[in-house]
């Protein structure tokens, strides 16, 4: 049984018993044994471990983990210190700079956001080395759909930031009027100029949270650690 160490354990306990999830577990046992899979097994659920359900204020939804050695550690768009900042995160930092005037960080680790209530969730939680979307169809979509549905039932204000078609496909599960959806093109170099740059998701998220009496996110915390 998965132990997340916070309120997600109770909220997701039934999911971990369902047939589709038990199938995911069996597939992953085989995959981790026979192939190189990212993130490391103990990091798969880091997004949920770092950000308890009751503390979620922003959700940034990614597609699937980075698929090169040393990159993925269970938080969407984040890489550990010492790892080259991937192109999508480079563009996220560019938008942060123009949106709120933030200095571009020297590293790509976003755990300080996660600790503040930014759920950095990928739609698919694992991937084979060098093969983007290779685990897209093993059942993770069912699991992460359920996470979005359960967050939608939370009456605390939450900002859902949906970048690109994959993330925007989850929009249908967000119906609670207490929440805000911010959507645009993906920050990937292939699409960032089609509506991501200039979308101001970070200032808009904070303006909404403040308007609902919630604490804003200190996006600059990545420069302060």
CSV table of C-alpha atoms in Angstrom, one decimal:
chain,number,residue,atom,x,y,z
A,1,UNK,CA,0.0,0.0,0.0
A,2,UNK,CA,1.2,3.5,-0.9
A,3,UNK,CA,1.9,5.7,2.2
A,4,UNK,CA,1.9,9.4,1.3
A,5,UNK,CA,2.1,10.6,4.9
A,6,UNK,CA,-0.7,13.2,4.8
A,7,UNK,CA,-4.4,13.6,4.1
A,8,UNK,CA,-4.1,12.2,0.5
A,9,UNK,CA,-3.8,8.7,2.1
A,10,UNK,CA,-7.4,8.8,3.3
A,11,UNK,CA,-8.7,10.6,0.2
A,12,UNK,CA,-7.1,8.1,-2.3
A,13,UNK,CA,-7.3,5.0,-0.2
A,14,UNK,CA,-10.1,3.5,-2.3
A,15,UNK,CA,-8.2,4.3,-5.6
A,16,UNK,CA,-5.2,2.3,-4.4
A,17,UNK,CA,-7.5,-0.8,-4.1
A,18,UNK,CA,-9.1,-0.6,-7.5
A,19,UNK,CA,-8.4,-3.1,-10.2
A,20,UNK,CA,-6.9,-0.5,-12.6
A,21,UNK,CA,-4.4,0.7,-10.0
A,22,UNK,CA,-3.4,-2.8,-9.1
A,23,UNK,CA,-2.8,-3.3,-12.8
A,24,UNK,CA,-0.5,-0.2,-12.8
A,25,UNK,CA,1.5,-1.6,-9.9
A,26,UNK,CA,2.0,-4.9,-11.7
A,27,UNK,CA,3.1,-3.2,-15.0
A,28,UNK,CA,5.5,-1.0,-13.0
A,29,UNK,CA,7.0,-3.9,-11.2
A,30,UNK,CA,7.9,-5.4,-14.6
A,31,UNK,CA,9.0,-2.1,-16.1
A,32,UNK,CA,11.3,-1.1,-13.3
A,33,UNK,CA,12.8,-4.6,-13.3
A,34,UNK,CA,13.4,-4.8,-17.1
A,35,UNK,CA,13.8,-1.2,-18.2
A,36,UNK,CA,15.0,2.2,-17.1
A,37,UNK,CA,12.0,4.1,-15.8
A,38,UNK,CA,11.7,7.6,-14.4
A,39,UNK,CA,11.3,9.0,-11.9
A,40,UNK,CA,13.0,6.7,-9.4
A,41,UNK,CA,10.4,4.5,-7.8
A,42,UNK,CA,10.4,6.3,-4.4
A,43,UNK,CA,9.8,9.6,-6.2
A,44,UNK,CA,6.7,8.6,-8.2
A,45,UNK,CA,4.2,10.3,-5.7
A,46,UNK,CA,6.3,13.3,-4.7
A,47,UNK,CA,3.7,15.8,-5.9
A,48,UNK,CA,1.2,14.4,-3.4
A,49,UNK,CA,3.8,13.9,-0.7
A,50,UNK,CA,5.0,17.5,-0.9
A,51,UNK,CA,1.5,19.1,-1.2
A,52,UNK,CA,-1.3,17.8,1.1
A,53,UNK,CA,-4.8,18.0,-0.3
A,54,UNK,CA,-5.8,20.5,2.4
A,55,UNK,CA,-3.0,22.9,1.4
A,56,UNK,CA,-3.5,22.9,-2.4
A,57,UNK,CA,-3.9,26.4,-3.7
A,58,UNK,CA,-2.6,26.0,-7.3
A,59,UNK,CA,-2.3,23.0,-9.6
A,60,UNK,CA,0.2,23.1,-12.4
A,61,UNK,CA,-0.5,20.1,-14.6
A,62,UNK,CA,2.2,18.5,-16.8
A,63,UNK,CA,2.1,15.7,-19.3
A,64,UNK,CA,4.5,13.1,-18.1
A,65,UNK,CA,7.9,13.1,-16.4
A,66,UNK,CA,11.1,14.1,-18.1
A,67,UNK,CA,12.6,11.0,-19.7
A,68,UNK,CA,16.4,11.6,-19.5
A,69,UNK,CA,18.7,10.4,-16.8
A,70,UNK,CA,18.7,12.6,-13.6
A,71,UNK,CA,15.8,14.9,-14.6
A,72,UNK,CA,12.5,13.6,-13.2
A,73,UNK,CA,11.9,13.6,-9.4
A,74,UNK,CA,8.1,13.5,-9.2
A,75,UNK,CA,7.2,17.1,-9.6
A,76,UNK,CA,5.9,18.4,-13.0
A,77,UNK,CA,8.4,20.7,-14.8
A,78,UNK,CA,10.9,20.5,-12.0
A,79,UNK,CA,14.5,19.1,-12.0
A,80,UNK,CA,16.9,18.7,-9.1
A,81,UNK,CA,19.7,21.2,-8.6
A,82,UNK,CA,22.7,20.6,-10.8
A,83,UNK,CA,20.6,19.3,-13.7
A,84,UNK,CA,20.4,21.5,-16.8
A,85,UNK,CA,17.1,23.5,-16.8
A,86,UNK,CA,14.9,21.9,-19.5
A,87,UNK,CA,13.5,24.1,-22.4
A,88,UNK,CA,9.9,24.2,-21.1
A,89,UNK,CA,11.1,25.4,-17.7
A,90,UNK,CA,13.3,27.9,-19.3
A,91,UNK,CA,10.2,29.4,-20.9
A,92,UNK,CA,8.3,29.2,-17.7
A,93,UNK,CA,11.0,31.2,-16.0
A,94,UNK,CA,10.9,33.7,-18.9
A,95,UNK,CA,7.2,34.2,-18.4
A,96,UNK,CA,7.7,34.6,-14.7
A,97,UNK,CA,10.3,37.3,-15.4
A,98,UNK,CA,8.0,39.3,-17.7
A,99,UNK,CA,4.9,38.6,-15.6
A,100,UNK,CA,6.1,39.5,-12.1
A,101,UNK,CA,9.6,40.8,-12.7
A,102,UNK,CA,11.2,37.8,-11.1
A,103,UNK,CA,14.9,37.1,-11.5
A,104,UNK,CA,15.5,34.0,-13.6
A,105,UNK,CA,16.6,31.2,-11.2
A,106,UNK,CA,19.9,29.4,-11.6
A,107,UNK,CA,18.4,26.0,-11.0
A,108,UNK,CA,15.2,24.1,-11.9
A,109,UNK,CA,14.1,22.7,-8.6
A,110,UNK,CA,10.5,23.7,-7.7
A,111,UNK,CA,10.1,22.0,-4.3
A,112,UNK,CA,9.7,25.4,-2.7
A,113,UNK,CA,6.5,26.0,-4.7
A,114,UNK,CA,5.2,22.5,-3.8
A,115,UNK,CA,5.7,23.2,-0.1
A,116,UNK,CA,3.6,26.3,-0.4
A,117,UNK,CA,0.6,24.5,-1.9
A,118,UNK,CA,1.4,24.3,-5.6
A,119,UNK,CA,0.6,20.8,-6.7
A,120,UNK,CA,3.0,20.0,-9.5
A,121,UNK,CA,1.2,17.0,-11.0
A,122,UNK,CA,1.9,15.1,-14.2
A,123,UNK,CA,-1.1,13.5,-15.9
A,124,UNK,CA,1.1,10.4,-16.2
A,125,UNK,CA,3.4,9.7,-13.3
A,126,UNK,CA,6.1,7.4,-14.9
A,127,UNK,CA,7.9,7.1,-18.2
A,128,UNK,CA,10.5,4.9,-19.9
A,129,UNK,CA,13.9,6.4,-20.6
A,130,UNK,CA,14.0,8.4,-23.8
A,131,UNK,CA,10.4,7.6,-24.7
A,132,UNK,CA,8.0,10.4,-23.9
A,133,UNK,CA,4.4,9.3,-23.3
A,134,UNK,CA,5.5,5.6,-23.1
A,135,UNK,CA,3.3,5.1,-20.0
A,136,UNK,CA,0.4,7.2,-21.2
A,137,UNK,CA,-1.9,4.3,-21.6
A,138,UNK,CA,-1.2,2.1,-18.5
A,139,UNK,CA,-3.9,3.6,-16.4
A,140,UNK,CA,-2.3,6.7,-14.9
A,141,UNK,CA,-4.9,9.0,-16.6
A,142,UNK,CA,-7.7,7.3,-14.5
A,143,UNK,CA,-5.7,8.0,-11.4
A,144,UNK,CA,-4.9,11.6,-12.1
A,145,UNK,CA,-8.5,12.3,-13.3
A,146,UNK,CA,-9.6,11.2,-9.9
A,147,UNK,CA,-7.2,13.5,-8.2
A,148,UNK,CA,-8.6,16.5,-10.2
A,149,UNK,CA,-12.2,15.4,-9.4
A,150,UNK,CA,-11.4,15.2,-5.7
A,151,UNK,CA,-9.7,18.6,-5.8
A,152,UNK,CA,-12.7,20.1,-7.5
A,153,UNK,CA,-14.8,19.1,-4.5
A,154,UNK,CA,-12.5,21.1,-2.2
A,155,UNK,CA,-14.3,24.4,-1.5
A,156,UNK,CA,-11.1,26.2,-0.8
A,157,UNK,CA,-10.1,28.4,-3.8
A,158,UNK,CA,-7.8,26.6,-6.1
A,159,UNK,CA,-6.2,27.8,-9.4
A,160,UNK,CA,-5.9,25.2,-12.1
A,161,UNK,CA,-3.1,26.1,-14.5
A,162,UNK,CA,-3.6,24.1,-17.7
A,163,UNK,CA,-0.9,24.4,-20.4
A,164,UNK,CA,-1.3,22.6,-23.7
A,165,UNK,CA,-4.0,20.2,-25.0
A,166,UNK,CA,-3.1,17.3,-22.7
A,167,UNK,CA,-3.6,19.4,-19.5
A,168,UNK,CA,-6.6,21.2,-20.9
A,169,UNK,CA,-8.4,17.9,-21.5
A,170,UNK,CA,-8.8,17.7,-17.7
A,171,UNK,CA,-10.9,21.0,-17.7
A,172,UNK,CA,-14.1,19.0,-17.9
A,173,UNK,CA,-13.5,17.7,-14.4
A,174,UNK,CA,-13.3,21.3,-12.9
A,175,UNK,CA,-16.8,22.6,-12.3
A,176,UNK,CA,-16.7,24.1,-8.8
A,177,UNK,CA,-17.3,27.9,-9.1
A,178,UNK,CA,-14.9,28.5,-6.2
A,179,UNK,CA,-12.0,27.6,-8.5
A,180,UNK,CA,-10.2,29.4,-11.3
A,181,UNK,CA,-9.0,27.8,-14.6
A,182,UNK,CA,-6.1,29.5,-16.4
A,183,UNK,CA,-5.3,27.8,-19.7
A,184,UNK,CA,-3.0,28.5,-22.6
A,185,UNK,CA,-0.5,26.9,-25.0
A,186,UNK,CA,2.2,24.7,-23.5
A,187,UNK,CA,5.5,26.3,-22.5
A,188,UNK,CA,7.4,24.0,-24.8
A,189,UNK,CA,9.6,25.8,-27.4
A,190,UNK,CA,7.3,24.3,-30.1
A,191,UNK,CA,4.2,26.2,-28.8
A,192,UNK,CA,5.2,28.8,-26.3
A,193,UNK,CA,4.8,31.7,-28.8
A,194,UNK,CA,1.2,30.5,-29.6
A,195,UNK,CA,-0.2,32.0,-26.4
A,196,UNK,CA,1.9,30.9,-23.5
A,197,UNK,CA,4.2,34.0,-23.5
A,198,UNK,CA,2.2,36.9,-22.3
A,199,UNK,CA,-0.5,34.8,-20.6
A,200,UNK,CA,0.5,36.0,-17.1
A,201,UNK,CA,-0.6,32.9,-15.2
A,202,UNK,CA,1.4,33.6,-12.1
A,203,UNK,CA,0.1,37.2,-11.4
A,204,UNK,CA,-3.4,36.1,-12.3
A,205,UNK,CA,-3.2,33.1,-10.0
A,206,UNK,CA,-2.1,35.3,-7.1
A,207,UNK,CA,-4.7,38.0,-7.8
A,208,UNK,CA,-7.4,35.4,-7.6
A,209,UNK,CA,-6.1,33.9,-4.4
A,210,UNK,CA,-5.9,37.3,-2.7
A,211,UNK,CA,-9.4,38.2,-3.9
A,212,UNK,CA,-10.7,35.0,-2.2
A,213,UNK,CA,-8.8,35.8,1.1
A,214,UNK,CA,-6.1,33.2,0.5
A,215,UNK,CA,-2.3,33.6,0.7
A,216,UNK,CA,-0.6,34.2,-2.6
A,217,UNK,CA,2.2,32.0,-3.8
A,218,UNK,CA,5.7,33.4,-3.4
A,219,UNK,CA,6.9,32.3,-6.8
A,220,UNK,CA,10.3,33.9,-6.1
A,221,UNK,CA,11.0,31.3,-3.4
A,222,UNK,CA,13.1,29.4,-5.9
A,223,UNK,CA,15.6,32.2,-5.7
A,224,UNK,CA,15.5,32.4,-1.9
A,225,UNK,CA,16.5,28.8,-0.9
